[in-house]
PDB file of C-alpha atoms in Angstrom:
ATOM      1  CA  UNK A   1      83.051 109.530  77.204  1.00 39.00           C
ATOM      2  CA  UNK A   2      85.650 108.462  74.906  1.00 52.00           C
ATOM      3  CA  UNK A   3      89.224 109.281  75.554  1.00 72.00           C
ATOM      4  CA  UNK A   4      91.110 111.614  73.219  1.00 90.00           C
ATOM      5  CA  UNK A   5      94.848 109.852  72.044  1.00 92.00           C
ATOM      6  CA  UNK A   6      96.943 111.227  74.780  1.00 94.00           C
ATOM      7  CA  UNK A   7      94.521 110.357  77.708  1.00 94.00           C
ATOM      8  CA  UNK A   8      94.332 106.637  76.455  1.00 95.00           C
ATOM      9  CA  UNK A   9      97.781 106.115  75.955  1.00 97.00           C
ATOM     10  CA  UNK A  10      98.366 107.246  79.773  1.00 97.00           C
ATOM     11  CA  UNK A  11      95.482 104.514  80.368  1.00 96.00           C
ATOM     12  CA  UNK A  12      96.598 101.444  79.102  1.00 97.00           C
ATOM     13  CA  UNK A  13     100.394 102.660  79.841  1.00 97.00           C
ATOM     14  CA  UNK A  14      98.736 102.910  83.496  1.00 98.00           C
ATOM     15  CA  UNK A  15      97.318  99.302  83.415  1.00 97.00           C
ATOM     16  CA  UNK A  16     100.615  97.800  81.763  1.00 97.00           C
ATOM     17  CA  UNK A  17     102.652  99.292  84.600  1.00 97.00           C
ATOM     18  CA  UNK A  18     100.249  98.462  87.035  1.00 95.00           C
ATOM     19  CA  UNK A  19      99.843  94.384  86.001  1.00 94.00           C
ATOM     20  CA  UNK A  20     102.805  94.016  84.458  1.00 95.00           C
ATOM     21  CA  UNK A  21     105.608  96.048  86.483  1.00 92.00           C
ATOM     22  CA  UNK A  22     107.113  99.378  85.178  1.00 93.00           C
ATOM     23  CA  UNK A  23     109.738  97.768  84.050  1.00 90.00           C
ATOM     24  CA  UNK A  24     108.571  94.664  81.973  1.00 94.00           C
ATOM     25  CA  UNK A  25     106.834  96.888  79.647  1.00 96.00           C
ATOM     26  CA  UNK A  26     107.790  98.201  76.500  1.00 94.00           C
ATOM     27  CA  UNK A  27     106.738 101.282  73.956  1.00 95.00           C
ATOM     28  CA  UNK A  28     105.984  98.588  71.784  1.00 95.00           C
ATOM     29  CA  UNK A  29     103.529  96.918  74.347  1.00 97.00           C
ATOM     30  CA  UNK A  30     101.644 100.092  75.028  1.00 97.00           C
ATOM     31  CA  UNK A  31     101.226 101.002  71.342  1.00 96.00           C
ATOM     32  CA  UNK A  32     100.116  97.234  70.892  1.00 96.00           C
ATOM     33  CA  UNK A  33      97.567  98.238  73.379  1.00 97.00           C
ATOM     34  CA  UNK A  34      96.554 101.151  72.275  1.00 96.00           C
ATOM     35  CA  UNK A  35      95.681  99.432  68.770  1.00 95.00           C
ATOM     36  CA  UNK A  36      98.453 102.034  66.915  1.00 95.00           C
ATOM     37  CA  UNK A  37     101.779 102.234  65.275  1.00 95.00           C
ATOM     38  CA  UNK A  38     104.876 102.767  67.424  1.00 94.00           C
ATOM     39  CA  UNK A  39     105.573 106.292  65.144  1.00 94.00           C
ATOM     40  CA  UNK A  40     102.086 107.323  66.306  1.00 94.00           C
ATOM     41  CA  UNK A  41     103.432 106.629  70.010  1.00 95.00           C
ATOM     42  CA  UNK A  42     106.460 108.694  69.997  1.00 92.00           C
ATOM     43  CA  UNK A  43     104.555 111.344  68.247  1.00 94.00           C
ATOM     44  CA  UNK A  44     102.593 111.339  71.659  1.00 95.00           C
ATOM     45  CA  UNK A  45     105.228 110.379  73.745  1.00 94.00           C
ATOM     46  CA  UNK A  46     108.751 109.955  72.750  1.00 90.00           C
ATOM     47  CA  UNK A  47     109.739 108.008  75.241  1.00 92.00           C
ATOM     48  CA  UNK A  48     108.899 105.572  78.626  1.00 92.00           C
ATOM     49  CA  UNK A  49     109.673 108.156  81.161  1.00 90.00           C
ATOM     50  CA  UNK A  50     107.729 110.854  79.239  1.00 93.00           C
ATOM     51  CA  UNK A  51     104.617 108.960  79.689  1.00 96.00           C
ATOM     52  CA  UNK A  52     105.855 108.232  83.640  1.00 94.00           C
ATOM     53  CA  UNK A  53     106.614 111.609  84.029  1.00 92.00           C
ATOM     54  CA  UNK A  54     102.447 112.595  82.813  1.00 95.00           C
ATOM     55  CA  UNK A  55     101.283 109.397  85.044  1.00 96.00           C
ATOM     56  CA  UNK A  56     102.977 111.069  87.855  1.00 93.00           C
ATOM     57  CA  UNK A  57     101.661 114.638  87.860  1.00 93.00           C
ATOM     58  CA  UNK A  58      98.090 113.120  86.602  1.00 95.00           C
ATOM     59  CA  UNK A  59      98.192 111.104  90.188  1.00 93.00           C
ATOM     60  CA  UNK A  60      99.766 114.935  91.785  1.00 89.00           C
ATOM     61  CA  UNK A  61      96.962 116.687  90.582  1.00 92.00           C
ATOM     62  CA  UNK A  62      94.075 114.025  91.464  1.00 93.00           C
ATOM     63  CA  UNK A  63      95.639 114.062  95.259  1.00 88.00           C
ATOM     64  CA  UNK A  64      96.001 117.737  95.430  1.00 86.00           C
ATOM     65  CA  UNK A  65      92.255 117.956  94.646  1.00 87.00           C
ATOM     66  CA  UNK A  66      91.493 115.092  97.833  1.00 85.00           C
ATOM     67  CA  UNK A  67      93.644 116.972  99.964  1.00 80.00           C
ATOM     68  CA  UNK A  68      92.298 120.630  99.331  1.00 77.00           C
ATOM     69  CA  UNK A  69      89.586 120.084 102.309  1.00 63.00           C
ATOM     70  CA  UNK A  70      92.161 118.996 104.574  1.00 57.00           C
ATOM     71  CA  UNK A  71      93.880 122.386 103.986  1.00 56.00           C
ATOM     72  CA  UNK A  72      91.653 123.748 104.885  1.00 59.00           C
ATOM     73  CA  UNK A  73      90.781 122.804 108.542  1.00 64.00           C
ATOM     74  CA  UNK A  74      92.711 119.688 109.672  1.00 68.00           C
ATOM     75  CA  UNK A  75      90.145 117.787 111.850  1.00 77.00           C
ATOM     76  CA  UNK A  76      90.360 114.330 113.059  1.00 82.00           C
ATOM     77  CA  UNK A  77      86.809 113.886 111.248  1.00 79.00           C
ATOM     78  CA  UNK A  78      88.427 115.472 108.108  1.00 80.00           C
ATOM     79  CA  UNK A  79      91.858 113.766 108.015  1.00 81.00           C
ATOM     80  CA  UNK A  80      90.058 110.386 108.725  1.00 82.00           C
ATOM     81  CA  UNK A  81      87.398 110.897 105.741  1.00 83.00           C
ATOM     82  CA  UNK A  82      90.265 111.834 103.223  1.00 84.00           C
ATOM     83  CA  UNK A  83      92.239 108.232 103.650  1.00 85.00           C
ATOM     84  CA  UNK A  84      89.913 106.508 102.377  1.00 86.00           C
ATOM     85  CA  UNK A  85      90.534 108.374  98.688  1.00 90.00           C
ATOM     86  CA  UNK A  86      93.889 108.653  98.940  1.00 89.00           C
ATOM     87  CA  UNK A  87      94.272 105.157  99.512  1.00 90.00           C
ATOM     88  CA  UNK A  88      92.109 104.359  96.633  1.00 91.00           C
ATOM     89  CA  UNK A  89      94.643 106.434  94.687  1.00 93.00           C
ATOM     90  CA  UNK A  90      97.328 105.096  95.968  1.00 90.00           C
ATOM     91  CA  UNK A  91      95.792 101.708  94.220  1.00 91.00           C
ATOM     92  CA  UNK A  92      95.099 103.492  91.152  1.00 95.00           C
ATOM     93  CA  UNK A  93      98.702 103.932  90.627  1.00 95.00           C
ATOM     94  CA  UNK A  94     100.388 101.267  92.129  1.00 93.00           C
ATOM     95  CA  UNK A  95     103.308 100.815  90.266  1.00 93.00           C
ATOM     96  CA  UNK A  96     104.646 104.201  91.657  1.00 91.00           C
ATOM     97  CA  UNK A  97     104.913 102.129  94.723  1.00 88.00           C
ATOM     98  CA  UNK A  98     105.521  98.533  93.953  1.00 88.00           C
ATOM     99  CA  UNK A  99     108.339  99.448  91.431  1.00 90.00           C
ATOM    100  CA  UNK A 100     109.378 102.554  93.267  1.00 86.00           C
ATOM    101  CA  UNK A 101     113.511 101.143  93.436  1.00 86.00           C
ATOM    102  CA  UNK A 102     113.266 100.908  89.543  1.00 87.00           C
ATOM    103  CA  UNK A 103     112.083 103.752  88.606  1.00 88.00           C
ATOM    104  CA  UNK A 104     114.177 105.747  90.669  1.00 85.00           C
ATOM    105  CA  UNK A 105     117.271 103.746  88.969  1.00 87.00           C
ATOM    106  CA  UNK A 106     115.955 104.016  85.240  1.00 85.00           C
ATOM    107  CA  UNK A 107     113.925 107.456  84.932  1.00 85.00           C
ATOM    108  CA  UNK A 108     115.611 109.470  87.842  1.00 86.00           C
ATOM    109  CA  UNK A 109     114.253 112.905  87.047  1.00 86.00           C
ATOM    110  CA  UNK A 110     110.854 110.820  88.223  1.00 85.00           C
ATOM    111  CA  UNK A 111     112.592 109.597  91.549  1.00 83.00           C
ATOM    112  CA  UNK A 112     113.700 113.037  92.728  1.00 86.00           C
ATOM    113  CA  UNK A 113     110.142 114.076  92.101  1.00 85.00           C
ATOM    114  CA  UNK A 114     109.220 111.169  94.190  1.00 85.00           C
ATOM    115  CA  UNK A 115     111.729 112.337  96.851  1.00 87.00           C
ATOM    116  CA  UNK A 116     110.873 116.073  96.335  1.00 88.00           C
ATOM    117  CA  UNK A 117     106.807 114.810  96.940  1.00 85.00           C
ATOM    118  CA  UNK A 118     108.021 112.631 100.285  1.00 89.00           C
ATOM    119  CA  UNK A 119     109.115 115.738 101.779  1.00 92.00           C
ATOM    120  CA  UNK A 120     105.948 117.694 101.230  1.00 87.00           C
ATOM    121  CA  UNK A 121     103.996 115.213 102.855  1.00 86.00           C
ATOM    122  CA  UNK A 122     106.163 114.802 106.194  1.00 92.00           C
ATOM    123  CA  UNK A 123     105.573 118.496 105.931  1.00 90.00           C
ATOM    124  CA  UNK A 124     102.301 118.319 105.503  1.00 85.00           C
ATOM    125  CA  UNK A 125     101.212 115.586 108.426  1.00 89.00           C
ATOM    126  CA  UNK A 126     103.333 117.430 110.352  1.00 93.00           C
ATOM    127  CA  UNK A 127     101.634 120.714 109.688  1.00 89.00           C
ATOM    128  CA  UNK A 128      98.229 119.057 110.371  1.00 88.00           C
ATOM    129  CA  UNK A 129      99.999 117.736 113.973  1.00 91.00           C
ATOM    130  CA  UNK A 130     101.022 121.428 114.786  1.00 92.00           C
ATOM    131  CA  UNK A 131      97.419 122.204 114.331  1.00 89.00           C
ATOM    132  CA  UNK A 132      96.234 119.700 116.580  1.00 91.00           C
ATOM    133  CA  UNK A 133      98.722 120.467 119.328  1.00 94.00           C
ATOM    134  CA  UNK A 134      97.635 124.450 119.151  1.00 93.00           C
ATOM    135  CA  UNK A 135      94.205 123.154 119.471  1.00 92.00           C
ATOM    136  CA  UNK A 136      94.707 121.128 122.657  1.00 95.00           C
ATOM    137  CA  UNK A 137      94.070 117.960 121.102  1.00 93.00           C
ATOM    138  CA  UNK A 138      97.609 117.101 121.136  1.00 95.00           C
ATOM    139  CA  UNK A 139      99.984 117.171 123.757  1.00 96.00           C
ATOM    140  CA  UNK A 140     103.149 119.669 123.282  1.00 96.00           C
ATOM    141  CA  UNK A 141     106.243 117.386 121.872  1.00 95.00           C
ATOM    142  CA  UNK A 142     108.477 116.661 124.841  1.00 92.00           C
ATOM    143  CA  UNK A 143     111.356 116.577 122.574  1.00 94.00           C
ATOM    144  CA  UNK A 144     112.230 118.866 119.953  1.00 94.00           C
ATOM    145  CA  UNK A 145     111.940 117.287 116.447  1.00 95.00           C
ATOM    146  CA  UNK A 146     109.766 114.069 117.514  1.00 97.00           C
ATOM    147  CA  UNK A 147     106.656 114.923 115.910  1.00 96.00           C
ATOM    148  CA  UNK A 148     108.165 115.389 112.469  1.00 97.00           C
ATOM    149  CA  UNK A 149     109.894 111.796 112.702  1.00 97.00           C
ATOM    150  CA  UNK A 150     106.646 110.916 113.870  1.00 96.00           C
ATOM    151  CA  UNK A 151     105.133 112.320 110.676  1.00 95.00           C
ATOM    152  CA  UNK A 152     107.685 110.344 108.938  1.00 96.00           C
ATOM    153  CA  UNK A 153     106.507 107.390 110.649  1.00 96.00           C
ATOM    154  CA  UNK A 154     103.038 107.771 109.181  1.00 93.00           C
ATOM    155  CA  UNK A 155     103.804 108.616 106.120  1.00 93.00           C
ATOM    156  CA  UNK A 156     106.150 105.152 105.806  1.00 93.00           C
ATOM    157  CA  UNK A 157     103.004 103.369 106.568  1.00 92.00           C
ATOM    158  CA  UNK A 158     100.834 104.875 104.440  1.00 90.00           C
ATOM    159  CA  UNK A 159     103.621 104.781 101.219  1.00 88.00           C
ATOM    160  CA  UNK A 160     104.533 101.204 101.157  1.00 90.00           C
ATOM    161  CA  UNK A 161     100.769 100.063 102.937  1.00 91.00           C
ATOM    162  CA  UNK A 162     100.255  98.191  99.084  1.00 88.00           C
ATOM    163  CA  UNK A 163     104.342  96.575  99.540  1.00 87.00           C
ATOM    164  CA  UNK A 164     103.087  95.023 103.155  1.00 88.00           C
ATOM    165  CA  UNK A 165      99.820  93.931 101.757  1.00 89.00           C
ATOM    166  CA  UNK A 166     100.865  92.020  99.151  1.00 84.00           C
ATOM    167  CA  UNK A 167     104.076  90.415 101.269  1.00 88.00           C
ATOM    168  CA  UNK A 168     102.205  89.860 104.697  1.00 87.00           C
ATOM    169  CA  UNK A 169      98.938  88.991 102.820  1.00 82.00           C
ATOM    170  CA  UNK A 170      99.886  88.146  99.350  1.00 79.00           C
ATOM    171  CA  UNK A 171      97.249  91.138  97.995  1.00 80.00           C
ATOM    172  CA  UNK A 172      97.434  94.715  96.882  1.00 73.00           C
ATOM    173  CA  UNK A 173      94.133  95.353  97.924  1.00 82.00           C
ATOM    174  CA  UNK A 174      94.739  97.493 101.325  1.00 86.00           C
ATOM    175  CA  UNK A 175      92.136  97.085 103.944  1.00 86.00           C
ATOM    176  CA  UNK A 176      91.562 100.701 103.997  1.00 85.00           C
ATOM    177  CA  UNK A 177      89.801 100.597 108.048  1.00 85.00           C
ATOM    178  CA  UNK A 178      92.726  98.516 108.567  1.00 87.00           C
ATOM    179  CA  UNK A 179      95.172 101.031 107.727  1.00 89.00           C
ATOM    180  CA  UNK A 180      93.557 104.220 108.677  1.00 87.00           C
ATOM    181  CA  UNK A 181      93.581 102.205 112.678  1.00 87.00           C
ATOM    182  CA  UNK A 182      96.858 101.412 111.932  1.00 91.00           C
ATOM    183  CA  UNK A 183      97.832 105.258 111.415  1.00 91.00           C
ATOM    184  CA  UNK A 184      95.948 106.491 114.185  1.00 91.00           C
ATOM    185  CA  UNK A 185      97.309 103.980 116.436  1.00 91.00           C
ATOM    186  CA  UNK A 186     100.725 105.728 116.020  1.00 94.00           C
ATOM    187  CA  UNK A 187      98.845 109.186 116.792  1.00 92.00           C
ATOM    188  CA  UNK A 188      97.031 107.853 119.726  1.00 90.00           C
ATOM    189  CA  UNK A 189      99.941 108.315 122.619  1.00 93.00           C
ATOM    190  CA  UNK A 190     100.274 111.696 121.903  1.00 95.00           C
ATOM    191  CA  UNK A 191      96.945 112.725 122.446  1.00 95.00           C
ATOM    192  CA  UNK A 192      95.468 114.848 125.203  1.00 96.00           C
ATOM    193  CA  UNK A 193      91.968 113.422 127.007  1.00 95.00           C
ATOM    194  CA  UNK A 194      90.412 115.837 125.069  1.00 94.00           C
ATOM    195  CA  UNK A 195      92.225 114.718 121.761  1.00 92.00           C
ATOM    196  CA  UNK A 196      90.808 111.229 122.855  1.00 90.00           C
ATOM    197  CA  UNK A 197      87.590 111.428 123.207  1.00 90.00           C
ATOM    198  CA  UNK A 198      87.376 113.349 119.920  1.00 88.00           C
ATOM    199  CA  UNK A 199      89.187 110.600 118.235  1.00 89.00           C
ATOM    200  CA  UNK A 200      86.777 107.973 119.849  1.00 87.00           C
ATOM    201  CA  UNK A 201      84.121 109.606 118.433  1.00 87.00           C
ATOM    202  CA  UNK A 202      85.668 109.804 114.594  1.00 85.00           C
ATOM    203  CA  UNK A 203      86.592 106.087 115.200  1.00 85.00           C
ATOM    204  CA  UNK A 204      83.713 104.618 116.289  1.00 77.00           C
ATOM    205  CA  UNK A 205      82.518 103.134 113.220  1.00 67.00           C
ATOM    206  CA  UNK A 206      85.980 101.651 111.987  1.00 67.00           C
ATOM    207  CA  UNK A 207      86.311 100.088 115.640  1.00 62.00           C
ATOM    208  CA  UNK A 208      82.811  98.175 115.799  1.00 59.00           C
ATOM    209  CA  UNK A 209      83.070  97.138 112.059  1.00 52.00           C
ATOM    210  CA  UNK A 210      86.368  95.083 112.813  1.00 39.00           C
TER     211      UNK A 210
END
């Protein structure tokens, strides 16, 4: 299906940032890869940070849609089967990540949404934790406030995962079993025997194919 003017220009704006770095790439550079005038750009999109700006609620919307099932009953079997997406999203726009310092400095209407976004999903792990503890999966916090830094915990991991792949192993492919162990090694203290064995179970899989 071919791509109406708009939608390509987010495309190969998408694969610039993405190769390139946000910030070694001009209008001129997208318009050259887009095979049209600069005028014809601006028409579009008068600006860099107006075609961040669309990049970023494009990836908001596609993430919303991977997260709706979640919402709706936050199982270990559930929470486990959505990483894999988001983490392939997470790859899909990668230069939200990778250039993350620079595009809070140069477009910073983009970095408080960034900031604004953070916050929602602390919220939201920690929502999904809450769940987990009223189901007896979980053991009560022993301290108030621990489970949100927890939360904050996994979401660090989980935002920069593509930053410590490509420094520890020179890549920006994540292992996605890799990480999703990685996250639910952070989770597993916490757990009740019954929380446990569940996991075990949801594991299984990811443990005997490492």
């Amino acid at each position: 299906m071919s791509r109406n003017t708009k939608d390509n220009i987010l495309y190969n704006a998408l694969e610039l940032f993405n190769t390139r770095g946000e910030s070694e790439v001009t209008l001129r550079d997208i318009a050259s890869a887009c095979e049209m005038s600069l005028g014809n750009l601006a028409y579009h999109y008068k600006n860099k940070s107006y075609i961040i700006s669309a990049l970023f609620r494009n990836m908001l919307e596609e993430r919303k849609q991977i997260l709706r099932k979640v919402k709706e009953l936050p199982r270990f079997q559930t929470l486990n089967d959505q990483l894999e997406p988001l983490i392939d999203l997470n790859y899909k726009y990668r230069f939200f990540y990778l250039d993350s310092t620079n595009i809070e400095r140069n477009h910073p209407t983009i970095g408080r949404l960034q900031g604004r976004y953070a916050k929602f999903l602390i919220n939201y792990v920690h929502s999904a934790m809450e769940y987990t503890v009223a189901t007896e999966n979980m053991k009560p916090e022993k301290i108030k406030g621990h489970y949100i830094k927890v939360a904050e915990i996994c979401w660090t991991l989980f935002n920069f995962s593509i930053e410590r792949t490509r420094i520890l192993e020179e890549s920006n492919h994540v292992n996605a079993k890799e990480l999703r162990l990685m996250l639910w090694n952070v989770i597993y203290p916490l757990l009740t025997e019954k929380g446990f064995k569940t996991l075990r179970k949801v594991l299984v899989q990811d443990l005997e194919s490492l």
